[in-house]
Amino acid sequence: MAAHLKKRVYEEFTKVVQQQQEEIATKKLRLTKPSKSAALHIDLCKATSPADALQYLLQFARKPVEAESVEGVVRILLEHYYKENDPSVRLKIASLLGLLSKTAGFSPDCIMDDAINILQNEKSHQVLAQLLDTLLAIGTKLPENQAIQMRLVDVACKHLSDTSHGVRNKCLQLLGNLGSLEKSVTKDGEGLAVRDVQKIIGDYFSDQDPRVRTAAIKAMLQLHERGLKLHQTIYNQACKLLSDDYEQVRSAAVQLIWVVSQLYPESIVPIPSSNEEIRLVDDAFGKICHMVSDGSWVVRVQAAKLLGSMEQVSSHFLEQTLDKKLMSDLRRKRTAHERAKELYSSGEFSSGRKWGDDAPKEEIDTGAVNLIESGACGAFVHGLEDEMYEVRIAAVEALCMLAQSSPSFAEKCLDFLVDMFNDEIEEVRLQSIHTMRKISNNITLREDQLDTVLAVLEDSSRDIREALHELLCCTNVSTKEGIHLALVELLKNLTKYPTDRDSIWKCLKFLGSRHPTLVLPLVPELLSTHPFFDTAEPDMDDPAYIAVLVLIFNAAKTCPTMPALFSDHTFRHYAYLRDSLSHLVPALRLPGRKLVSSAVSPSITPHEDPSHQFLQQSLERVYSLQHLDPQGTQELLELTIRDLQRLGELQSELAGVADFSATYLRCQLLLIKALQEKLWNVAAPLYLKQSDLASAAAKQIMEETYKMEFMYSGVENKQVVIIHHMRLQAKALQLIVTARTTRGVDPLFGMCEKFLQEVDFFQRCFIADLPHLQDSFVDKLLDLMPRLMTSKPVEVVKILQTMLRQSTFLHLPLPEQIHKASATIIEPAGESDNPLRFTSGLVVALDVDATLEHVQDPQNTVKVQVLYPDGQAQMIHPKPADFRNPGPGRHRLITQVYLSHTAWTEPCQVEVRLLLAYNSNSRIPKSPWIEGGEVSPQVETSIEGTIPFSKSVKVYIMPKPARR
Amino acid sequence: MPEIRVTPLGAGQDVGRSCILVSIAGKNVMLDCGMHMGFNDDRRFPDFSYITRNGRLTDFLDCVIISHFHLDHCGALPYFSEMVGYDGPIYMTHPTQAICPILLEDYRKIAVDKKGEANFFTSQMIKDCMKKVVAVHLHQTVQVDDELEIKAYYAGHVLGAAMFQIKVGSESVVYTGDYNMTPDRHLGAAWIDKCRPNLLITESTYATTIRDSKRCRERDFLKKVHEAVERGGKVLIPVFALGRAQELCILLETFWERMNLKAPIYFSTGLTEKANHYYKLFITWTNQKIRKTFVQRNMFEFKHIKAFDRAFADNPGPMVVFATPGMLHAGQSLQIFRKWAGNEKNMVIMPGYCVQGTVGHKILSGQRKLEMEGRQVLEVKMQVEYMSFSAHADAKGIMQLVGQAEPESVLLVHGEAKKMEFLKQKIEQEFRVNCYMPANGETVTLPTSPSIPVGISLGLLKREMAQGLLPDAKKPRLLHGTLIMKDSALKELGLVEHQLRFTCRVHLHDPRKEQETAMRVYSHLKSMLKDHCVQHLPDGSVTVESILIQAAAHSEDPGTKVLLVSWTYQDEELGSYLTSLLKKGLPQAPS
């Protein structure tokens, strides 16, 4: 055996040498590495001491091994393993075996026998554990092979009685990962006794070592994750583990109980020490609730999190979690929440001024009070009061999830959520505001609750205030006083923090449109109109007045009686606001102003179908025109592009699709135009200067394709193919143009080769989509590929030129949902005439506030660019924490940009804009051959660039010379 | 049987004057040494003569442990150590050690300077007393002597409050002092590991109360203050200098910060400044939020809270003032109260309990016209609010702690008897452990069953383990082996060692007298056993090491002498050798 191995090794070694010789002969440049296995063998033979050997192994492990040579390496390692006396070296070898067997493209079943073999002779516990780990790696690599899995499970069972906890841990892990899902499916494995994996693992729940207990529970959870249905008997065992001394065990046990409760929610379990029986999910819920007051915060977090996903629990239990059963001196006491509610319903406003108004009332029967085993009692009250904010956040999240599924619970937990608005940690406050927003359709705020909510509007943190505005957008308020209160507080907020203007207006827009009937009685007061006297006309530029108008106009939209209460100037202001703030002020049917309303009414018409149909039709028209005369095609394209652009402006829902297709058509138009150029008909050298147009077109098409690929969210693979195809055409065009305009053949060699590589790359990436590209440029190109490879550049160019002209226009399938990424810079507004003065050489911080729409992964892609008047451009990468996510598809960037420059003589403007960075690598699926080691010069794959996607804003700055 | 004895000298079915004596495995520990607020005579201090009538306390007590700096837990300390006389170690945590003398000094000043008491401890005594203090860290195991060790756990309540575990061998007692299971704005929650003590001595102030969420209380408080300030009114909050005052300061400070409020907040100076200084230092003793943010800003370095000056009270505009003392019975808080009481825009918030007879109690019970000294009548127009901020564990919290520690039995102190009764019943019912509630001077004796370490040879154990297959909790397994107990086990169980002796009679033909026979045996053995210690005892017997040889005449045959050889099991080898030697007979006398 050993002799055979050695032979193999030397074979490999010699082969390498031969290869090198060959390469020298053919003079082809190619990087090759000497076979790793051989080098390793030599190194290990040289090693004189275990420490040396370990060093070699460590060095070896740093570099990856190719799939082909893995087996050889493994053989050498095993050989050394047998010889090695030092356990640490054996340990390293064992871990290397595990690593190697994970190598892609290598099937490890051949080394399994050896691994099991060495396992049986191993004495060291650490090495044993490592070997079991290796076996686990092998086993997970071969998930289909039942026989191997059975064997591994057998090995694991054998070593379960080991004295070392490490070995037992690994055995349990192995069982969890590989234990057969269906027992007794042993058609060929008669020799192996059928094992009930669950029973075996369950036995280790009472192991003496906490680490093994944890591993056993984890293994059980692993079994569950792999789809094995756990027995219900485990439940009782797991419940016992809840009172374990070690937090990891308790934490894992909580998970297990949760899993079982999800599996058997409806089965009945007895309550110990009584004859009653309850549903298992309720029992489990009670037990997990109890863990919310565990001694270890890790367990508390775990328990609080899991509570949120137990939706099947009965409402009676659920509501207990919010009830702590207060008492004082053995008398039942009402909570402050109950008192507030009572005060509210009795019509009296919260006084709280009477000494002893919280005095306890009824006597409590001492026997009936349960202090600790009250099950779910007050679990959330405890969780929300916890010392660690991690627990509190988990509890808020759980509340949110439970409240979403149960409206009655949502109503009850409201008080507690409102209380969380006063938490000392901002993150918790924010989280609870978001939670409240999520459940807001289930609830209506009482006035006193609204009062508490609104108090938070004065918070100095912008995030909190904005989250609260979002919340108010979708809350239901029960009374007109509530609306009034909200308005007053929002206006207060506006005067205190004028920067919140937009957010407050938006908030009032929704508040108005949600509660038209509540706003109606308030209108005279809000507009300060008087039945007899004319009042002074308010200032139209006052943000507070605009805020009030926004509320009223939105309410008036669904309340036709309201406009009757408006005074004259209100109508004038309406007209003005409708134009200037059209996104906040809806179209109203005003008496005597039919013109206005009818002009705008199309946007209210129910369906957007006609416009969508129009889009479809105009696109189809373009695609159907395959063989029109060039002039006609061009005109049609131009027309359609214009139509689409206008459509996008009119119909915001269709803007993405329209823009996307318009861009594509523009590319096509450019291509056609470029090909129509006269220069193609004339001899090359004469038209040097006129080739500008064609090359510019090529460049522009490239840019547009990048925009199409990266600026739109929702682009699917079939669109990406078309986009890449268009880009390929642009590149071909570029090649032809260069061929025409440059003298000499030498530079063409490189270009041609590059182009062909790209074609090749295209083919590999989109091989699945090629059938859809019938008759296209690429289709033809690939047919001629063998010829192109061998022909000279001049011929290649010729072929390309004819093919470009012959190729048909590809139909771009429209994606379901497509949105163009866009950004608007809110701040700096670019209106200021006062320059920002600072000493040159020092920096000035510029606050940038922008909203981003439909940007995927903004943390990595969005950059801020600053352009100085001297042409110097600076790119700033905002911190990931600067991005907020206020809603789906929307992001908000609030960051600071540092500006600096040398001294100027007078103030000047710098431009600030947002860029979308892209990396063409990201979209393309990684194919295995890229990792395979040969480094191909893929120009295409590594193109990085940026697309500006916001209007630039000008900022006036003035660096002053430093005073000395 | 060994036992644990507990005698409360104070705080037995009572609040105040905490002082509990514990005897555990022969060690005597005194837990807390407090004074009673309600008395001004001898009853204010515990009766230390109970410990020992005549004799020094130091000889009797192994150590004294102070749980936290409140006077009802440490107020009698200088009296105890300097006036009664105790020189042993006093253990407390670092913050307690720092703040305790400030409070003692303050207490002394009031008692001596204001009330004019004689025979009270002096400043020097406080200093001397503090020199005996040994400070401990949280979770640090301190060896008081070879056997007694103590360990502190976090207790919340006030800065530096700790629960102590007292452990001798395998027996242990946990004393909680005062603790709080719900965290607040500046302190965390009490926490103890599953240490399974023999006895848990816990406070039970709120034995019959389950409290509402603290958030409502906080919100109410803030709302009231905020509204009053927005109205342009002045808010007076009478506080005691330490503990709750800092809590309220933090609460207001963060609220001011969050809401961007501008109205000034003042804190009356003196005692508090010193104390705040310590709060700044002992950041590790505070809660998660303060600990995590102190790198940016120490929360106790108040931005909005400034020192108060008497002249500020007349300033126009809104303000919030914290002033001492807390019950409005004297001092600055009363002065300010008199100034502001007439304006209905103003407000006073009483954050704690007020003793009957104080101004605080009167206004809380709704009295609107107060008679001040000098026959003046003060009309109270300002709003009066009551806000309870207490830092004790409620009934649920106590049960939670019992659940965490899993003691074998529980003993309740620091609470009212009636309320304790309820909690006692609950604890016995829920945890099925014994619960005691001794009155002052009453001794509770708990028998303990000491655990005896038993050894077994590891090799043997492993061999036996290897034979069985899998562990199974449901089936007992039979192991063969020998258990070895060390000597200390006997002592712990109070047993005497069982002696195993072998005796043997050897018949010697020797007509001489017993003494002479003995003499001959002696000389014979002396010559034979050179390297052993052979002795001839005055009573005529001979000893070789521990082996005893006695000669006696045979009852029937006077010519034969009987030698009684007796040896212990340990000297088996030597004994049997001797016997065989003697059986061979004595050499003929060299006559």
PDB file of C-alpha atoms in Angstrom, chain B residues 378-533:
ATOM      1  CA  LEU B 378     -49.481  79.126  55.955  1.00  0.00           C
ATOM      2  CA  GLU B 379     -52.002  78.574  53.241  1.00  0.00           C
ATOM      3  CA  VAL B 380     -50.965  75.922  50.774  1.00  0.00           C
ATOM      4  CA  LYS B 381     -52.129  76.745  47.292  1.00  0.00           C
ATOM      5  CA  MET B 382     -49.474  74.863  45.368  1.00  0.00           C
ATOM      6  CA  GLN B 383     -50.204  71.421  43.990  1.00  0.00           C
ATOM      7  CA  VAL B 384     -49.194  68.496  46.120  1.00  0.00           C
ATOM      8  CA  GLU B 385     -48.281  65.246  44.431  1.00  0.00           C
ATOM      9  CA  TYR B 386     -47.206  61.932  45.773  1.00  0.00           C
ATOM     10  CA  MET B 387     -44.937  59.618  43.859  1.00  0.00           C
ATOM     11  CA  SER B 388     -43.659  56.394  45.266  1.00  0.00           C
ATOM     12  CA  PHE B 389     -40.177  55.431  44.195  1.00  0.00           C
ATOM     13  CA  SER B 390     -39.158  52.554  46.351  1.00  0.00           C
ATOM     14  CA  ALA B 391     -36.197  50.316  45.726  1.00  0.00           C
ATOM     15  CA  HIS B 392     -37.220  47.178  47.543  1.00  0.00           C
ATOM     16  CA  ALA B 393     -38.187  43.903  45.973  1.00  0.00           C
ATOM     17  CA  ASP B 394     -41.918  43.206  45.985  1.00  0.00           C
ATOM     18  CA  ALA B 395     -43.456  39.840  46.837  1.00  0.00           C
ATOM     19  CA  LYS B 396     -42.864  38.562  43.331  1.00  0.00           C
ATOM     20  CA  GLY B 397     -39.294  39.764  43.408  1.00  0.00           C
ATOM     21  CA  ILE B 398     -38.640  38.007  46.708  1.00  0.00           C
ATOM     22  CA  MET B 399     -40.064  34.807  45.314  1.00  0.00           C
ATOM     23  CA  GLN B 400     -37.946  35.244  42.228  1.00  0.00           C
ATOM     24  CA  LEU B 401     -34.795  35.538  44.296  1.00  0.00           C
ATOM     25  CA  VAL B 402     -35.718  32.488  46.325  1.00  0.00           C
ATOM     26  CA  GLY B 403     -36.232  30.667  43.055  1.00  0.00           C
ATOM     27  CA  GLN B 404     -32.856  31.781  41.779  1.00  0.00           C
ATOM     28  CA  ALA B 405     -30.877  30.820  44.845  1.00  0.00           C
ATOM     29  CA  GLU B 406     -32.761  27.568  45.616  1.00  0.00           C
ATOM     30  CA  PRO B 407     -32.104  27.571  49.364  1.00  0.00           C
ATOM     31  CA  GLU B 408     -32.942  24.694  51.699  1.00  0.00           C
ATOM     32  CA  SER B 409     -34.794  27.041  53.990  1.00  0.00           C
ATOM     33  CA  VAL B 410     -35.713  30.696  54.140  1.00  0.00           C
ATOM     34  CA  LEU B 411     -35.726  33.167  57.006  1.00  0.00           C
ATOM     35  CA  LEU B 412     -37.580  36.449  56.772  1.00  0.00           C
ATOM     36  CA  VAL B 413     -36.414  39.645  58.441  1.00  0.00           C
ATOM     37  CA  HIS B 414     -36.893  43.379  57.895  1.00  0.00           C
ATOM     38  CA  GLY B 415     -40.650  43.443  57.563  1.00  0.00           C
ATOM     39  CA  GLU B 416     -43.851  43.530  59.511  1.00  0.00           C
ATOM     40  CA  ALA B 417     -44.944  40.324  61.219  1.00  0.00           C
ATOM     41  CA  LYS B 418     -48.378  40.257  59.653  1.00  0.00           C
ATOM     42  CA  LYS B 419     -47.060  40.628  56.167  1.00  0.00           C
ATOM     43  CA  MET B 420     -44.321  38.103  56.746  1.00  0.00           C
ATOM     44  CA  GLU B 421     -46.925  35.566  57.735  1.00  0.00           C
ATOM     45  CA  PHE B 422     -48.426  35.702  54.267  1.00  0.00           C
ATOM     46  CA  LEU B 423     -45.118  35.436  52.476  1.00  0.00           C
ATOM     47  CA  LYS B 424     -43.982  32.637  54.758  1.00  0.00           C
ATOM     48  CA  GLN B 425     -47.038  30.632  53.870  1.00  0.00           C
ATOM     49  CA  LYS B 426     -46.494  31.308  50.195  1.00  0.00           C
ATOM     50  CA  ILE B 427     -42.867  30.285  50.270  1.00  0.00           C
ATOM     51  CA  GLU B 428     -43.644  27.080  52.081  1.00  0.00           C
ATOM     52  CA  GLN B 429     -46.391  26.327  49.635  1.00  0.00           C
ATOM     53  CA  GLU B 430     -44.586  27.142  46.399  1.00  0.00           C
ATOM     54  CA  PHE B 431     -41.072  25.954  47.089  1.00  0.00           C
ATOM     55  CA  ARG B 432     -41.783  23.357  49.737  1.00  0.00           C
ATOM     56  CA  VAL B 433     -38.995  24.621  51.964  1.00  0.00           C
ATOM     57  CA  ASN B 434     -39.101  25.609  55.609  1.00  0.00           C
ATOM     58  CA  CYS B 435     -39.574  29.269  56.293  1.00  0.00           C
ATOM     59  CA  TYR B 436     -38.875  31.063  59.573  1.00  0.00           C
ATOM     60  CA  MET B 437     -39.628  34.522  60.870  1.00  0.00           C
ATOM     61  CA  PRO B 438     -38.045  34.948  64.319  1.00  0.00           C
ATOM     62  CA  ALA B 439     -38.732  38.003  66.441  1.00  0.00           C
ATOM     63  CA  ASN B 440     -35.890  40.010  67.931  1.00  0.00           C
ATOM     64  CA  GLY B 441     -33.930  37.926  70.379  1.00  0.00           C
ATOM     65  CA  GLU B 442     -35.568  34.698  69.297  1.00  0.00           C
ATOM     66  CA  THR B 443     -33.156  32.031  68.076  1.00  0.00           C
ATOM     67  CA  VAL B 444     -33.835  29.766  65.128  1.00  0.00           C
ATOM     68  CA  THR B 445     -31.859  26.576  65.040  1.00  0.00           C
ATOM     69  CA  LEU B 446     -31.541  24.717  61.806  1.00  0.00           C
ATOM     70  CA  PRO B 447     -30.059  21.270  61.745  1.00  0.00           C
ATOM     71  CA  THR B 448     -27.907  20.769  58.719  1.00  0.00           C
ATOM     72  CA  SER B 449     -26.840  17.582  57.130  1.00  0.00           C
ATOM     73  CA  PRO B 450     -23.255  18.115  56.225  1.00  0.00           C
ATOM     74  CA  SER B 451     -22.065  16.622  53.025  1.00  0.00           C
ATOM     75  CA  ILE B 452     -19.174  14.243  53.496  1.00  0.00           C
ATOM     76  CA  PRO B 453     -16.688  13.941  50.681  1.00  0.00           C
ATOM     77  CA  VAL B 454     -16.141  10.341  49.759  1.00  0.00           C
ATOM     78  CA  GLY B 455     -13.268   9.180  47.640  1.00  0.00           C
ATOM     79  CA  ILE B 456     -13.022   6.316  45.250  1.00  0.00           C
ATOM     80  CA  SER B 457     -10.076   5.237  43.194  1.00  0.00           C
ATOM     81  CA  LEU B 458     -10.352   6.822  39.755  1.00  0.00           C
ATOM     82  CA  GLY B 459      -9.057   3.802  37.933  1.00  0.00           C
ATOM     83  CA  LEU B 460     -11.584   1.588  39.626  1.00  0.00           C
ATOM     84  CA  LEU B 461     -14.385   3.958  38.838  1.00  0.00           C
ATOM     85  CA  LYS B 462     -13.434   4.223  35.190  1.00  0.00           C
ATOM     86  CA  ARG B 463     -13.155   0.490  34.881  1.00  0.00           C
ATOM     87  CA  GLU B 464     -16.597   0.049  36.323  1.00  0.00           C
ATOM     88  CA  MET B 465     -18.007   2.816  34.137  1.00  0.00           C
ATOM     89  CA  ALA B 466     -16.589   1.237  31.013  1.00  0.00           C
ATOM     90  CA  GLN B 467     -18.476  -1.974  31.662  1.00  0.00           C
ATOM     91  CA  GLY B 468     -21.859  -0.416  31.608  1.00  0.00           C
ATOM     92  CA  LEU B 469     -23.196   0.916  28.351  1.00  0.00           C
ATOM     93  CA  LEU B 470     -25.177   4.090  28.297  1.00  0.00           C
ATOM     94  CA  PRO B 471     -26.199   6.287  31.165  1.00  0.00           C
ATOM     95  CA  ASP B 472     -29.860   5.978  31.935  1.00  0.00           C
ATOM     96  CA  ALA B 473     -31.485   8.232  34.438  1.00  0.00           C
ATOM     97  CA  LYS B 474     -34.314   5.854  35.021  1.00  0.00           C
ATOM     98  CA  LYS B 475     -32.335   2.776  35.931  1.00  0.00           C
ATOM     99  CA  PRO B 476     -29.994   2.580  38.891  1.00  0.00           C
ATOM    100  CA  ARG B 477     -26.651   0.967  38.213  1.00  0.00           C
ATOM    101  CA  LEU B 478     -24.605  -1.190  40.469  1.00  0.00           C
ATOM    102  CA  LEU B 479     -20.983  -0.226  40.883  1.00  0.00           C
ATOM    103  CA  HIS B 480     -18.473  -2.185  42.822  1.00  0.00           C
ATOM    104  CA  GLY B 481     -15.887  -0.217  44.659  1.00  0.00           C
ATOM    105  CA  THR B 482     -14.553   0.984  47.946  1.00  0.00           C
ATOM    106  CA  LEU B 483     -15.410   4.378  49.323  1.00  0.00           C
ATOM    107  CA  ILE B 484     -12.815   6.176  51.366  1.00  0.00           C
ATOM    108  CA  MET B 485     -13.688   8.874  53.853  1.00  0.00           C
ATOM    109  CA  LYS B 486     -11.172  11.269  55.315  1.00  0.00           C
ATOM    110  CA  ASP B 487     -10.833  11.936  59.042  1.00  0.00           C
ATOM    111  CA  SER B 488     -12.564  15.296  58.879  1.00  0.00           C
ATOM    112  CA  ALA B 489     -15.815  13.527  58.043  1.00  0.00           C
ATOM    113  CA  LEU B 490     -15.977  12.121  61.566  1.00  0.00           C
ATOM    114  CA  LYS B 491     -15.563  15.516  63.068  1.00  0.00           C
ATOM    115  CA  GLU B 492     -18.229  16.990  60.867  1.00  0.00           C
ATOM    116  CA  LEU B 493     -20.707  14.266  61.661  1.00  0.00           C
ATOM    117  CA  GLY B 494     -19.818  14.483  65.351  1.00  0.00           C
ATOM    118  CA  LEU B 495     -18.839  10.835  65.549  1.00  0.00           C
ATOM    119  CA  VAL B 496     -15.899   9.212  67.339  1.00  0.00           C
ATOM    120  CA  GLU B 497     -13.499   7.025  65.511  1.00  0.00           C
ATOM    121  CA  HIS B 498     -14.085   3.375  65.837  1.00  0.00           C
ATOM    122  CA  GLN B 499     -10.936   1.584  67.044  1.00  0.00           C
ATOM    123  CA  LEU B 500     -10.182  -1.860  65.872  1.00  0.00           C
ATOM    124  CA  ARG B 501      -7.759  -3.768  68.083  1.00  0.00           C
ATOM    125  CA  PHE B 502      -6.441  -7.239  67.889  1.00  0.00           C
ATOM    126  CA  THR B 503      -5.497  -9.005  71.042  1.00  0.00           C
ATOM    127  CA  CYS B 504      -3.670 -12.211  71.504  1.00  0.00           C
ATOM    128  CA  ARG B 505      -2.614 -14.228  74.492  1.00  0.00           C
ATOM    129  CA  VAL B 506       0.745 -15.854  74.559  1.00  0.00           C
ATOM    130  CA  HIS B 507       1.448 -18.424  77.221  1.00  0.00           C
ATOM    131  CA  LEU B 508       4.926 -18.323  78.638  1.00  0.00           C
ATOM    132  CA  HIS B 509       6.377 -20.786  80.973  1.00  0.00           C
ATOM    133  CA  ASP B 510       7.903 -18.630  83.574  1.00  0.00           C
ATOM    134  CA  PRO B 511       7.644 -19.179  87.248  1.00  0.00           C
ATOM    135  CA  ARG B 512       8.799 -15.731  88.176  1.00  0.00           C
ATOM    136  CA  LYS B 513       6.681 -12.816  89.148  1.00  0.00           C
ATOM    137  CA  GLU B 514       4.727 -10.834  86.603  1.00  0.00           C
ATOM    138  CA  GLN B 515       6.905  -7.779  86.904  1.00  0.00           C
ATOM    139  CA  GLU B 516       9.981  -9.739  86.301  1.00  0.00           C
ATOM    140  CA  THR B 517       8.429 -11.474  83.337  1.00  0.00           C
ATOM    141  CA  ALA B 518       7.527  -8.145  81.992  1.00  0.00           C
ATOM    142  CA  MET B 519      11.014  -6.965  82.605  1.00  0.00           C
ATOM    143  CA  ARG B 520      12.396  -9.944  80.748  1.00  0.00           C
ATOM    144  CA  VAL B 521      10.050  -9.414  77.864  1.00  0.00           C
ATOM    145  CA  TYR B 522      11.119  -5.807  77.787  1.00  0.00           C
ATOM    146  CA  SER B 523      14.795  -6.536  77.657  1.00  0.00           C
ATOM    147  CA  HIS B 524      14.233  -9.269  75.135  1.00  0.00           C
ATOM    148  CA  LEU B 525      12.266  -7.060  72.821  1.00  0.00           C
ATOM    149  CA  LYS B 526      14.673  -4.217  73.351  1.00  0.00           C
ATOM    150  CA  SER B 527      17.469  -6.363  72.097  1.00  0.00           C
ATOM    151  CA  MET B 528      15.470  -7.790  69.236  1.00  0.00           C
ATOM    152  CA  LEU B 529      13.822  -4.628  67.960  1.00  0.00           C
ATOM    153  CA  LYS B 530      16.623  -2.137  67.772  1.00  0.00           C
ATOM    154  CA  ASP B 531      14.924   0.459  65.621  1.00  0.00           C
ATOM    155  CA  HIS B 532      11.602   0.540  67.416  1.00  0.00           C
ATOM    156  CA  CYS B 533      10.694   2.417  70.489  1.00  0.00           C
TER     157      CYS B 533
END
